[in-house]
Amino acid sequence: MSTILYEDENHKCIKFEGLTAEGEIPSNQFLIVHNRRGLLLDCGGYRVYKTILGEMAHFLPAGSLDYIFLSHQDPDIGSGINLWLPICNAKILVSALWERFVPAFCVRGIAEGRLFPIPDQGVRFQLSDAPLMAIAAHFLHSPGNFHLYDPVAKILFTSDLGASVAAHKAVIDTDDDFRLHIENMRGFHNRYMPSNTACRNWAAMVRKLDVEMIVPQHGAHIVGKSLVETFYQWVETEKTALDDFGDELFQLPNEEVVTIL
Ligand SMILES: [Fe+2]
Ligand SMILES: [Fe+2]
């Protein structure tokens, strides 16, 4: 299913969702189109490739992709990259920390000359004449992690930050919704986000951006400036794995030897 997050005459942001089978992590993939050129954000794995390609055809031919942006290295983010590279000339943008790992998803040589390593500080670039920014989100959750900021749509795509796996609504746009939504985000955040220091530094940095929508790679998106601020405050204060649960996570296994069938 595709949802248009933003649209004007030259610019569109599209969310693809509901593509994974039961039992798999439900994830969102995104397409940004400007002046008929495209950026695919977190193209996803092998199993969603065909469906995205079909959905994408309503908006843009794959050959018009200039970029594939990988927010980090996880399989649900970019393990299908090997399928995308032969059908377009897109450059892959990924953290410099992961540049040498991405070819492990690919047949030999196919990614050669097509990787743009994003430096730790992030980078400003353009899709046709639309500005875009790779925003540092290190340790949220990957050591080399970038969010994508689209100043035209005023959307901050936050990768796994704000991820929810069982949202009660697809769009969170009221204070009451947000209160309920915290429970949907909490489990993932508590376990996958390692450091409150990273969360606080991130929030201080992104407050300098003009953001109307927070759009994570899993689950619902959060709409409206005041809820965006509420989200930042939640990120600043919510428990994280190593700061709050360190000891519990470092126990030796139980004595019992399990049989793996
Ligand atoms: Fe991830
Ligand atoms: Fe993810």
Tab-separated table of C-alpha atoms and ligand atoms in Angstrom:
chain	number	residue	atom	x	y	z
A	1	MET	CA	0.000	0.000	0.000
A	2	SER	CA	1.259	3.499	-0.713
A	3	THR	CA	0.396	6.698	1.145
A	4	ILE	CA	1.272	10.160	-0.126
A	5	LEU	CA	2.820	12.057	2.799
A	6	TYR	CA	3.394	15.288	0.894
A	7	GLU	CA	2.562	16.522	-2.571
A	8	ASP	CA	2.916	19.731	-4.531
A	9	GLU	CA	3.373	20.413	-8.223
A	10	ASN	CA	7.013	19.258	-8.362
A	11	HIS	CA	7.545	17.323	-5.169
A	12	LYS	CA	6.127	14.160	-3.628
A	13	CYS	CA	6.933	11.970	-0.638
A	14	ILE	CA	5.428	8.495	-0.663
A	15	LYS	CA	5.327	5.883	2.077
A	16	PHE	CA	5.139	2.196	1.099
A	17	GLU	CA	3.860	0.019	3.928
A	18	GLY	CA	2.273	-3.316	4.710
A	19	LEU	CA	4.625	-5.139	2.369
A	20	THR	CA	6.049	-7.804	4.654
A	21	ALA	CA	4.483	-11.174	5.460
A	22	GLU	CA	3.100	-12.124	8.871
A	23	GLY	CA	5.848	-12.898	11.351
A	24	GLU	CA	8.323	-10.554	9.625
A	25	ILE	CA	9.122	-7.087	10.908
A	26	PRO	CA	6.646	-4.699	9.242
A	27	SER	CA	8.661	-1.917	7.672
A	28	ASN	CA	8.138	1.249	5.674
A	29	GLN	CA	10.018	2.156	2.541
A	30	PHE	CA	9.880	5.639	1.020
A	31	LEU	CA	10.153	7.391	-2.300
A	32	ILE	CA	10.865	11.093	-2.768
A	33	VAL	CA	10.182	12.481	-6.230
A	34	HIS	CA	11.216	15.929	-7.399
A	35	ASN	CA	11.000	17.128	-11.004
A	36	ARG	CA	10.600	13.472	-12.021
A	37	ARG	CA	13.843	12.361	-10.408
A	38	GLY	CA	13.712	10.008	-7.438
A	39	LEU	CA	15.300	8.982	-4.176
A	40	LEU	CA	14.410	5.625	-2.660
A	41	LEU	CA	14.868	5.666	1.097
A	42	ASP	CA	15.659	2.352	2.800
A	43	CYS	CA	14.835	0.121	-0.161
A	44	GLY	CA	14.265	-2.884	2.108
A	45	GLY	CA	15.080	-6.541	1.576
A	46	TYR	CA	14.689	-9.092	-1.192
A	47	ARG	CA	11.083	-9.943	-0.330
A	48	VAL	CA	9.641	-6.429	-0.724
A	49	TYR	CA	11.490	-5.542	-3.923
A	50	LYS	CA	8.838	-6.645	-6.432
A	51	THR	CA	5.958	-5.014	-4.574
A	52	ILE	CA	7.769	-1.692	-4.195
A	53	LEU	CA	8.755	-1.769	-7.833
A	54	GLY	CA	5.077	-2.249	-8.772
A	55	GLU	CA	3.872	0.510	-6.417
A	56	MET	CA	6.654	2.823	-7.503
A	57	ALA	CA	5.617	2.538	-11.145
A	58	HIS	CA	2.576	4.723	-10.316
A	59	PHE	CA	4.941	7.585	-9.478
A	60	LEU	CA	8.290	7.099	-11.186
A	61	PRO	CA	10.108	4.573	-13.385
A	62	ALA	CA	12.958	2.903	-11.513
A	63	GLY	CA	15.382	4.212	-14.147
A	64	SER	CA	14.711	7.739	-12.840
A	65	LEU	CA	16.157	7.002	-9.402
A	66	ASP	CA	19.197	9.176	-8.727
A	67	TYR	CA	19.773	7.916	-5.186
A	68	ILE	CA	19.149	5.005	-2.876
A	69	PHE	CA	19.643	6.254	0.673
A	70	LEU	CA	20.378	3.653	3.343
A	71	SER	CA	19.891	5.033	6.857
A	72	HIS	CA	22.003	2.215	8.304
A	73	GLN	CA	23.094	-1.367	7.618
A	74	ASP	CA	20.204	-3.542	8.799
A	75	PRO	CA	18.680	-6.217	6.515
A	76	ASP	CA	15.251	-4.530	6.510
A	77	ILE	CA	16.977	-1.327	5.364
A	78	GLY	CA	18.980	-2.383	2.359
A	79	SER	CA	19.603	-6.093	1.890
A	80	GLY	CA	17.647	-5.952	-1.402
A	81	ILE	CA	20.069	-3.422	-2.895
A	82	ASN	CA	21.493	-6.061	-5.224
A	83	LEU	CA	18.148	-6.150	-7.062
A	84	TRP	CA	17.877	-2.375	-7.456
A	85	LEU	CA	21.358	-1.635	-8.779
A	86	PRO	CA	20.976	-3.318	-12.204
A	87	ILE	CA	17.722	-1.479	-13.029
A	88	CYS	CA	18.878	2.078	-12.337
A	89	ASN	CA	21.985	4.244	-12.176
A	90	ALA	CA	21.304	5.433	-8.636
A	91	LYS	CA	24.143	6.232	-6.282
A	92	ILE	CA	23.930	4.604	-2.839
A	93	LEU	CA	24.287	6.984	0.091
A	94	VAL	CA	25.270	5.280	3.325
A	95	SER	CA	27.355	6.073	6.398
A	96	ALA	CA	31.090	5.929	5.751
A	97	LEU	CA	31.141	3.346	8.558
A	98	TRP	CA	29.077	0.957	6.430
A	99	GLU	CA	30.468	1.732	2.976
A	100	ARG	CA	32.675	-1.371	2.904
A	101	PHE	CA	29.912	-3.622	4.271
A	102	VAL	CA	27.200	-2.853	1.688
A	103	PRO	CA	28.966	-4.820	-1.117
A	104	ALA	CA	28.320	-7.936	1.021
A	105	PHE	CA	24.660	-7.649	-0.092
A	106	CYS	CA	25.690	-7.516	-3.762
A	107	VAL	CA	27.132	-9.630	-6.538
A	108	ARG	CA	30.767	-8.810	-7.162
A	109	GLY	CA	31.431	-5.448	-8.741
A	110	ILE	CA	27.868	-4.204	-9.011
A	111	ALA	CA	28.195	-1.574	-6.278
A	112	GLU	CA	31.613	-0.430	-7.483
A	113	GLY	CA	31.772	3.319	-8.063
A	114	ARG	CA	28.201	3.759	-6.859
A	115	LEU	CA	28.685	4.238	-3.135
A	116	PHE	CA	28.758	7.686	-1.578
A	117	PRO	CA	30.080	7.444	1.993
A	118	ILE	CA	28.285	9.968	4.213
A	119	PRO	CA	30.707	11.553	6.687
A	120	ASP	CA	29.781	11.538	10.393
A	121	GLN	CA	28.603	15.148	10.225
A	122	GLY	CA	26.045	14.376	7.526
A	123	VAL	CA	25.735	16.075	4.168
A	124	ARG	CA	23.536	18.435	2.156
A	125	PHE	CA	22.740	17.339	-1.370
A	126	GLN	CA	20.110	17.872	-4.056
A	127	LEU	CA	17.527	15.758	-5.823
A	128	SER	CA	17.159	17.676	-9.088
A	129	ASP	CA	16.964	21.193	-7.557
A	130	ALA	CA	15.369	20.147	-4.252
A	131	PRO	CA	17.580	20.353	-1.162
A	132	LEU	CA	17.940	17.291	1.075
A	133	MET	CA	20.036	16.652	4.172
A	134	ALA	CA	21.523	13.523	5.712
A	135	ILE	CA	21.229	14.196	9.450
A	136	ALA	CA	23.479	12.514	12.011
A	137	ALA	CA	21.614	9.970	14.129
A	138	HIS	CA	24.535	7.888	15.334
A	139	PHE	CA	23.787	5.177	17.898
A	140	LEU	CA	20.062	5.578	17.187
A	141	HIS	CA	20.409	2.660	16.861
A	142	SER	CA	23.356	1.935	14.594
A	143	PRO	CA	26.838	3.418	15.219
A	144	GLY	CA	26.700	4.954	11.740
A	145	ASN	CA	23.082	6.087	11.305
A	146	PHE	CA	21.535	8.899	9.280
A	147	HIS	CA	18.105	10.409	9.143
A	148	LEU	CA	16.906	12.126	6.006
A	149	TYR	CA	15.493	15.637	6.215
A	150	ASP	CA	13.352	16.961	3.388
A	151	PRO	CA	12.988	20.761	3.830
A	152	VAL	CA	10.404	21.054	1.027
A	153	ALA	CA	7.992	18.620	2.696
A	154	LYS	CA	9.311	19.499	6.191
A	155	ILE	CA	9.567	15.797	6.913
A	156	LEU	CA	12.234	14.193	9.073
A	157	PHE	CA	12.562	10.509	8.214
A	158	THR	CA	13.885	9.036	11.456
A	159	SER	CA	14.838	5.496	10.476
A	160	ASP	CA	14.329	3.256	13.563
A	161	LEU	CA	13.871	6.156	15.992
A	162	GLY	CA	10.174	6.339	16.846
A	163	ALA	CA	9.577	2.879	15.402
A	164	SER	CA	6.351	1.191	16.446
A	165	VAL	CA	5.274	-2.326	15.632
A	166	ALA	CA	1.609	-2.380	16.663
A	167	ALA	CA	0.343	1.150	16.210
A	168	HIS	CA	-3.319	1.782	17.065
A	169	LYS	CA	-3.464	4.328	14.215
A	170	ALA	CA	-1.456	4.896	11.041
A	171	VAL	CA	-1.173	8.642	11.693
A	172	ILE	CA	-0.588	10.128	15.128
A	173	ASP	CA	-1.991	13.642	15.088
A	174	THR	CA	-3.483	14.387	18.521
A	175	ASP	CA	-2.062	14.548	22.054
A	176	ASP	CA	-4.289	11.631	23.097
A	177	ASP	CA	-3.026	9.558	20.187
A	178	PHE	CA	0.551	10.352	21.136
A	179	ARG	CA	-0.023	9.269	24.750
A	180	LEU	CA	-1.339	5.912	23.533
A	181	HIS	CA	1.375	5.673	20.928
A	182	ILE	CA	4.140	5.875	23.521
A	183	GLU	CA	3.298	2.310	24.534
A	184	ASN	CA	3.720	1.215	20.902
A	185	MET	CA	7.149	2.863	20.594
A	186	ARG	CA	8.461	2.067	24.059
A	187	GLY	CA	9.473	-1.609	23.771
A	188	PHE	CA	11.489	-1.049	20.608
A	189	HIS	CA	13.087	2.145	21.922
A	190	ASN	CA	14.020	0.663	25.316
A	191	ARG	CA	15.818	-2.290	23.722
A	192	TYR	CA	17.251	-0.972	20.451
A	193	MET	CA	18.309	2.560	21.378
A	194	PRO	CA	21.483	2.211	23.422
A	195	SER	CA	22.131	5.664	24.807
A	196	ASN	CA	20.198	8.542	26.287
A	197	THR	CA	23.194	10.800	25.610
A	198	ALA	CA	22.761	10.158	21.885
A	199	CYS	CA	19.004	10.812	22.199
A	200	ARG	CA	19.513	14.169	23.926
A	201	ASN	CA	22.215	15.318	21.504
A	202	TRP	CA	20.026	14.321	18.582
A	203	ALA	CA	17.001	16.224	19.921
A	204	ALA	CA	19.056	19.386	20.519
A	205	MET	CA	20.348	19.221	16.944
A	206	VAL	CA	17.068	18.517	15.117
A	207	ARG	CA	15.227	21.308	16.951
A	208	LYS	CA	17.149	23.633	14.601
A	209	LEU	CA	15.195	22.176	11.663
A	210	ASP	CA	11.701	23.142	10.566
A	211	VAL	CA	9.838	19.829	10.923
A	212	GLU	CA	6.120	19.145	10.464
A	213	MET	CA	6.257	15.358	10.387
A	214	ILE	CA	8.306	12.583	11.997
A	215	VAL	CA	8.302	9.507	9.790
A	216	PRO	CA	9.987	6.365	11.143
A	217	GLN	CA	10.878	3.223	9.191
A	218	HIS	CA	8.417	1.103	11.171
A	219	GLY	CA	4.805	1.897	11.978
A	220	ALA	CA	2.895	5.151	12.307
A	221	HIS	CA	4.100	8.676	11.550
A	222	ILE	CA	3.649	11.710	13.787
A	223	VAL	CA	2.123	14.873	12.364
A	224	GLY	CA	2.117	18.528	13.446
A	225	LYS	CA	4.756	20.839	14.919
A	226	SER	CA	3.546	20.548	18.497
A	227	LEU	CA	3.593	16.724	18.411
A	228	VAL	CA	7.026	16.825	16.796
A	229	GLU	CA	8.222	18.739	19.887
A	230	THR	CA	6.384	16.262	22.146
A	231	PHE	CA	8.219	13.476	20.346
A	232	TYR	CA	11.598	15.165	20.926
A	233	GLN	CA	10.798	15.484	24.634
A	234	TRP	CA	9.846	11.807	24.808
A	235	VAL	CA	13.092	10.788	23.049
A	236	GLU	CA	15.084	12.902	25.544
A	237	THR	CA	13.563	11.229	28.581
A	238	GLU	CA	12.672	7.660	27.586
A	239	LYS	CA	14.810	4.800	28.907
A	240	THR	CA	17.500	3.358	26.670
A	241	ALA	CA	19.134	-0.062	26.680
A	242	LEU	CA	22.628	0.501	28.048
A	243	ASP	CA	21.876	3.421	30.346
A	244	ASP	CA	18.931	1.791	32.091
A	245	PHE	CA	19.054	-1.957	31.499
A	246	GLY	CA	22.781	-2.711	31.254
A	247	ASP	CA	23.091	-5.356	34.007
A	248	GLU	CA	19.962	-7.281	33.044
A	249	LEU	CA	21.264	-7.645	29.496
A	250	PHE	CA	24.558	-9.179	30.537
A	251	GLN	CA	23.703	-12.471	32.271
A	252	LEU	CA	25.155	-15.833	31.283
A	253	PRO	CA	22.634	-18.283	29.757
A	254	ASN	CA	20.501	-20.562	31.969
A	255	GLU	CA	21.992	-23.976	32.894
A	256	GLU	CA	19.401	-25.820	30.810
A	257	VAL	CA	20.626	-26.929	27.356
A	258	VAL	CA	17.847	-26.443	24.813
A	259	THR	CA	17.237	-28.666	21.814
A	260	ILE	CA	17.119	-26.632	18.626
A	261	LEU	CA	14.850	-28.381	16.154
B	1	FE	FE	17.668	-0.989	12.353
B	2	FE	FE	14.319	-1.015	10.984
